[in-house]
Amino acid sequence: MKGLKYYIKDSLKNHYAIGAYNFVNMEMLKGICEGAKETNSPTIVSVSEGAFKYMDENFVLGLYNSALKSYKDIPLFLHLDHGKSFEMCKKAVDLKFKSVMIDGSSLPFEENVAVTKKVVDYAHAHGVLVEAELGVLKGVEDEVSASENIYTNPLKAKEFVERTNCDTLAVAIGTSHGAYKFSGEAKLRFDILSEIEKNLPNFPLVLHGASSVPQKYVEKINRYGGDVKGAKGVDEKLLTKACKEHNIYKINTDTDLRMAYIATLREYIKENPTNIDSRKFNSLAIEEIKQLVIEKNRCFNNINRI
Ligand code: G3H
Ligand code: 13P
Ligand code: ZN
């Protein structure tokens, strides 16, 4: 089967993006794989540091290796999302993750360069790809939070890539993590993205904080006792533009999967008060996540790419 390196090149050449979907349990992973199978899409399955602690390394690898066996024809790449230290990235490399992200975006430039380079040297010696980040996304980036977007500086991006030799770069162009991305009009700075691309021609870029926060989930969560009023995400048309017209090769999604999951559970539990069998609502959640991933892969132009 072709590796991640192949699909990175292929996605740039054919103007699609690979969905990077976060999972924290079997149900989410299964829903993601079911969706990927339906659309025949290479797929990145991401584990954040928080998810890594929640599941522990044996469960992460156990679930991933089970998914590889159950979905033999689908290229599934295990990725560390927002690794905050060399030690965490080293652990993921040693566990044979296919790629790791070192997120030094909250550090001063020189420190970000230094830690990224250290991770790159170790990961490349073990055949693992490295994603780095320059610029800060508004909202919560795991343990780091920022109230303002600090957009990626296009000139610094070129210097950063040359000095670190990272394989891919996450850029800040107006997206943010979580369910509340925009209070007013949802805008992305495609002008900054184009400048980055001028400085880094044909270099694979990553969009974080890319959930579209489907209003059907917002409504359902609110209707069944939750409170996520005013939640708003990235317009799907902008995501399609990012992969068709720009060099965004990977689009990260976590919030939408969480919302699909929790909306399904809330509705089922409220409508079926006598049920005590978790398989009932978890099966529905797997199906909902599957449908969501199918829609996303269409939006990312990632159909029949295997
Ligand atoms: O980018 C952040 C992801 O949504 C991971 O979130 O640290 O709560 O698992 P988490
Ligand atoms: P969302 O919160 O928009 O889903 O972003 C997820 C992400 O960037 C994971 O790294
Ligand atoms: Zn992220």
Short mmCIF file of N, CA, C and O in Angstrom, two decimals, residues 105 133-138 146-153 171-174:
data_model
loop_
_atom_site.label_atom_id
_atom_site.label_comp_id
_atom_site.label_asym_id
_atom_site.label_seq_id
_atom_site.Cartn_x
_atom_site.Cartn_y
_atom_site.Cartn_z
N SER A 105 4.18 26.57 18.23
CA SER A 105 3.64 27.86 17.75
C SER A 105 3.51 28.91 18.84
O SER A 105 3.47 30.10 18.55
N GLU A 133 4.19 24.04 13.20
CA GLU A 133 3.20 25.13 13.12
C GLU A 133 3.88 26.47 13.34
O GLU A 133 4.71 26.63 14.23
N LEU A 134 3.46 27.44 12.52
CA LEU A 134 3.94 28.81 12.69
C LEU A 134 2.74 29.74 12.62
O LEU A 134 1.95 29.67 11.68
N GLY A 135 2.60 30.59 13.63
CA GLY A 135 1.39 31.41 13.75
C GLY A 135 0.51 30.76 14.80
O GLY A 135 0.62 29.56 15.06
N VAL A 136 -0.38 31.56 15.39
CA VAL A 136 -1.20 31.02 16.50
C VAL A 136 -2.68 31.12 16.15
O VAL A 136 -3.14 32.16 15.69
N LEU A 137 -3.41 30.04 16.39
CA LEU A 137 -4.85 30.05 16.14
C LEU A 137 -5.57 30.58 17.38
O LEU A 137 -5.19 30.24 18.50
N LYS A 138 -6.58 31.40 17.13
CA LYS A 138 -7.38 31.90 18.24
C LYS A 138 -8.10 30.73 18.92
O LYS A 138 -8.46 29.77 18.26
N ALA A 146 -5.22 31.52 23.14
CA ALA A 146 -4.90 32.86 22.62
C ALA A 146 -6.20 33.57 22.30
O ALA A 146 -7.14 32.96 21.80
N SER A 147 -6.27 34.85 22.58
CA SER A 147 -7.51 35.57 22.31
C SER A 147 -7.48 36.20 20.92
O SER A 147 -8.48 36.63 20.40
N GLU A 148 -6.32 36.24 20.31
CA GLU A 148 -6.19 36.83 18.97
C GLU A 148 -5.55 35.83 18.03
O GLU A 148 -4.73 35.02 18.43
N ASN A 149 -5.94 35.94 16.75
CA ASN A 149 -5.21 35.19 15.74
C ASN A 149 -3.90 35.89 15.46
O ASN A 149 -3.88 37.10 15.26
N ILE A 150 -2.81 35.14 15.48
CA ILE A 150 -1.55 35.73 15.04
C ILE A 150 -1.23 35.01 13.75
O ILE A 150 -0.80 33.86 13.75
N TYR A 151 -1.55 35.68 12.63
CA TYR A 151 -1.43 35.03 11.33
C TYR A 151 0.02 34.64 11.05
O TYR A 151 0.96 35.30 11.50
N THR A 152 0.16 33.58 10.26
CA THR A 152 1.49 33.14 9.85
C THR A 152 2.14 34.23 8.99
O THR A 152 1.53 34.72 8.04
N ASN A 153 3.39 34.55 9.31
CA ASN A 153 4.15 35.52 8.52
C ASN A 153 4.78 34.78 7.32
O ASN A 153 5.60 33.88 7.52
N VAL A 171 -0.65 26.41 9.14
CA VAL A 171 -0.64 27.87 9.03
C VAL A 171 -1.86 28.47 9.72
O VAL A 171 -2.91 27.84 9.81
N ALA A 172 -1.70 29.70 10.21
CA ALA A 172 -2.81 30.41 10.84
C ALA A 172 -3.32 31.45 9.86
O ALA A 172 -2.64 32.44 9.55
N ILE A 173 -4.54 31.22 9.33
CA ILE A 173 -5.12 32.18 8.36
C ILE A 173 -6.55 32.56 8.77
O ILE A 173 -7.34 33.01 7.94
N GLY A 174 -6.88 32.35 10.04
CA GLY A 174 -8.20 32.81 10.51
C GLY A 174 -9.09 31.74 11.10
O GLY A 174 -10.15 32.05 11.64
#
